[in-house]
Coordinates of C-alpha atoms in Angstrom, one line a residue:
M165 CA 54.2 51.7 -17.1
A166 CA 52.5 50.5 -20.7
S167 CA 54.5 47.5 -21.0
E168 CA 52.6 46.5 -17.4
S169 CA 49.5 47.7 -18.9
C170 CA 49.0 44.7 -21.7
F171 CA 49.8 42.4 -19.2
K172 CA 46.5 43.6 -17.0
S173 CA 42.9 42.3 -18.0
D174 CA 39.6 40.8 -16.0
W175 CA 40.4 37.0 -16.4
F176 CA 44.4 36.5 -16.6
F177 CA 47.6 38.6 -14.8
Q178 CA 46.4 39.4 -11.2
A179 CA 49.0 38.1 -9.4
P180 CA 49.5 40.8 -6.5
Q181 CA 53.2 41.4 -8.4
L182 CA 52.7 40.0 -11.5
T183 CA 56.0 38.3 -12.3
T184 CA 57.4 37.5 -15.2
A185 CA 56.2 34.0 -14.4
H186 CA 53.1 34.9 -13.9
K187 CA 53.4 36.6 -17.8
I188 CA 54.4 33.2 -19.2
I189 CA 51.8 31.0 -17.5
G190 CA 49.5 34.0 -18.2
C191 CA 50.5 33.8 -22.1
A192 CA 49.9 30.3 -21.3
S193 CA 46.8 29.8 -20.7
I194 CA 45.9 32.3 -23.6
L195 CA 47.6 29.6 -25.6
G196 CA 46.0 26.8 -24.3
F197 CA 42.9 28.0 -24.6
L198 CA 43.3 29.0 -28.1
F199 CA 44.4 25.0 -28.5
A200 CA 41.0 24.5 -26.9
I201 CA 38.9 26.6 -29.8
L202 CA 41.5 25.2 -32.3
H203 CA 41.5 21.7 -31.5
V204 CA 37.7 21.6 -32.6
V205 CA 38.7 23.1 -35.5
T206 CA 41.3 20.0 -36.7
I207 CA 38.9 17.9 -35.7
I208 CA 36.0 18.9 -37.6
V209 CA 38.1 19.9 -40.7
T210 CA 39.7 15.9 -40.2
V211 CA 36.4 14.4 -39.9
S212 CA 35.0 16.5 -43.0
S213 CA 38.1 15.1 -45.0
D214 CA 39.0 11.5 -43.6
G215 CA 35.8 10.6 -42.1
A216 CA 36.2 9.2 -38.8
D217 CA 37.5 6.5 -39.0
W218 CA 40.9 6.9 -37.0
G219 CA 41.1 3.5 -34.6
M220 CA 40.8 3.3 -30.5
P221 CA 44.1 4.8 -30.0
A222 CA 44.1 7.6 -31.0
W223 CA 40.5 8.8 -30.2
S224 CA 41.7 8.2 -27.1
L225 CA 45.3 9.8 -27.4
D226 CA 43.4 12.8 -28.9
I227 CA 40.2 13.2 -26.9
T228 CA 42.7 12.7 -24.0
G229 CA 44.8 15.5 -25.1
F230 CA 41.8 17.9 -25.5
L231 CA 40.7 18.1 -22.2
A232 CA 44.1 17.8 -20.6
G233 CA 45.0 20.4 -22.3
T234 CA 41.6 22.7 -21.6
G235 CA 42.2 22.5 -18.2
F236 CA 45.2 23.0 -17.7
A237 CA 44.5 26.3 -19.3
F238 CA 42.5 27.2 -16.3
I239 CA 44.4 25.8 -13.6
C240 CA 47.6 28.1 -15.7
R241 CA 45.5 31.1 -15.6
D242 CA 45.0 30.0 -12.0
R243 CA 48.3 31.2 -11.6
S244 CA 49.2 33.8 -12.9
N245 CA 46.5 35.5 -11.4
K246 CA 47.6 34.4 -7.4
P247 CA 50.8 34.6 -5.8
S248 CA 53.3 32.1 -6.1
S249 CA 53.5 30.5 -2.6
E250 CA 49.6 30.3 -3.1
K251 CA 48.4 26.7 -4.3
R252 CA 52.4 25.2 -5.1
Q253 CA 51.1 21.8 -5.5
D254 CA 48.8 22.6 -8.2
T255 CA 52.0 24.9 -10.1
W256 CA 53.9 21.3 -9.7
W257 CA 51.0 19.7 -11.3
I258 CA 51.4 22.4 -14.5
F259 CA 55.5 21.3 -13.9
L260 CA 54.7 17.4 -14.6
W261 CA 52.1 17.6 -17.2
S262 CA 54.1 19.9 -19.4
A263 CA 57.5 18.8 -19.5
I264 CA 55.6 15.5 -20.6
T265 CA 53.4 17.4 -23.0
F266 CA 56.4 18.5 -24.6
F267 CA 58.2 15.4 -25.3
I268 CA 54.8 14.3 -26.3
R269 CA 54.4 17.3 -28.6
I270 CA 58.1 17.0 -29.7
L271 CA 57.0 13.5 -31.5
D272 CA 54.2 14.9 -32.4
I273 CA 55.8 17.5 -35.0
L274 CA 58.1 14.5 -36.1
M275 CA 55.0 12.3 -36.8
L276 CA 53.0 14.9 -38.5
T277 CA 56.0 16.2 -40.4
G278 CA 57.1 12.8 -42.0
L279 CA 59.6 11.9 -39.8
V280 CA 58.8 9.9 -37.5
V281 CA 56.1 7.1 -38.2
I282 CA 53.9 5.3 -35.8
E283 CA 51.3 3.8 -38.1
S284 CA 49.5 2.6 -34.7
I285 CA 49.3 5.6 -33.1
Y286 CA 47.6 7.6 -36.6
H287 CA 48.9 8.1 -40.6
T288 CA 50.2 10.9 -41.3
P289 CA 47.5 13.8 -42.4
T290 CA 47.8 15.3 -45.8
G291 CA 45.8 18.1 -47.2
P292 CA 43.5 19.8 -45.0
T293 CA 43.4 17.7 -42.1
L294 CA 47.3 18.5 -42.2
Y295 CA 47.5 22.4 -42.2
A296 CA 44.2 22.6 -39.9
N297 CA 46.9 20.3 -37.4
I298 CA 50.3 22.6 -38.0
V299 CA 47.7 25.4 -36.9
S300 CA 46.3 23.9 -33.2
E301 CA 49.6 21.0 -33.0
I302 CA 52.1 23.0 -33.5
I303 CA 52.1 26.7 -33.8
V304 CA 49.7 26.6 -31.2
A305 CA 50.2 23.8 -28.5
F306 CA 54.2 23.1 -28.8
P307 CA 54.5 27.0 -27.3
Y308 CA 51.8 27.0 -24.7
A309 CA 53.6 23.5 -23.3
S310 CA 57.0 25.6 -23.1
L311 CA 55.3 29.0 -21.9
A312 CA 53.8 26.7 -19.2
L313 CA 56.7 24.4 -18.5
V314 CA 59.0 27.6 -18.4
G315 CA 56.4 29.7 -16.5
S316 CA 55.6 26.7 -13.7
T317 CA 59.5 26.5 -13.3
M318 CA 60.4 29.9 -12.8
L319 CA 56.9 30.0 -10.2
L320 CA 58.2 27.2 -8.5
Y321 CA 61.6 27.5 -8.2
C322 CA 62.7 30.9 -8.6
P323 CA 59.8 32.8 -7.5
T324 CA 60.9 36.3 -7.8
D325 CA 57.3 36.8 -5.7
T326 CA 58.4 35.8 -2.3
K327 CA 60.9 33.7 -0.8
I328 CA 59.8 29.3 -0.8
D329 CA 59.9 27.3 2.3
T330 CA 59.1 24.2 1.3
D331 CA 59.8 21.4 -0.9
P332 CA 57.4 22.0 -4.0
F333 CA 57.0 18.2 -4.7
L334 CA 55.4 17.9 -1.1
P335 CA 52.0 18.7 -0.3
Q336 CA 51.2 21.6 1.6

């Protein structure tokens, strides 16, 4: 099947039974790796354009978000390669991270567009810094968190490749 072949690679989408949830979480992983690259570019553009004097809250939130987003890209990749019954606790962590990140991304979008201003976090960027943030945070990171949330929810609560017998919130 042609549509199935586009979802097969050596690194993603290797689950024995490739379900829609596996495809969604695999796509989230790809966006996560793209986010990791684009976020570094965004930092370079921001430091080049506006300097590195962002303040401790902004640097802390930025580095924490980058590390978490990059780490979860690897976990999403792993989940796209395994049956939903394996490593359910990892899927639960993706669910938790992406649910929190989804709402943080909404706040970030509102802050980037200037609709919400929280000076203690950062000033609304302009110019190249704004454009770099639009690409990395709105075009890539928001769909990444959204797909991770949808895919992990499907793998946890309505897997089509296996029957679940355990509560995803309890360790196996």
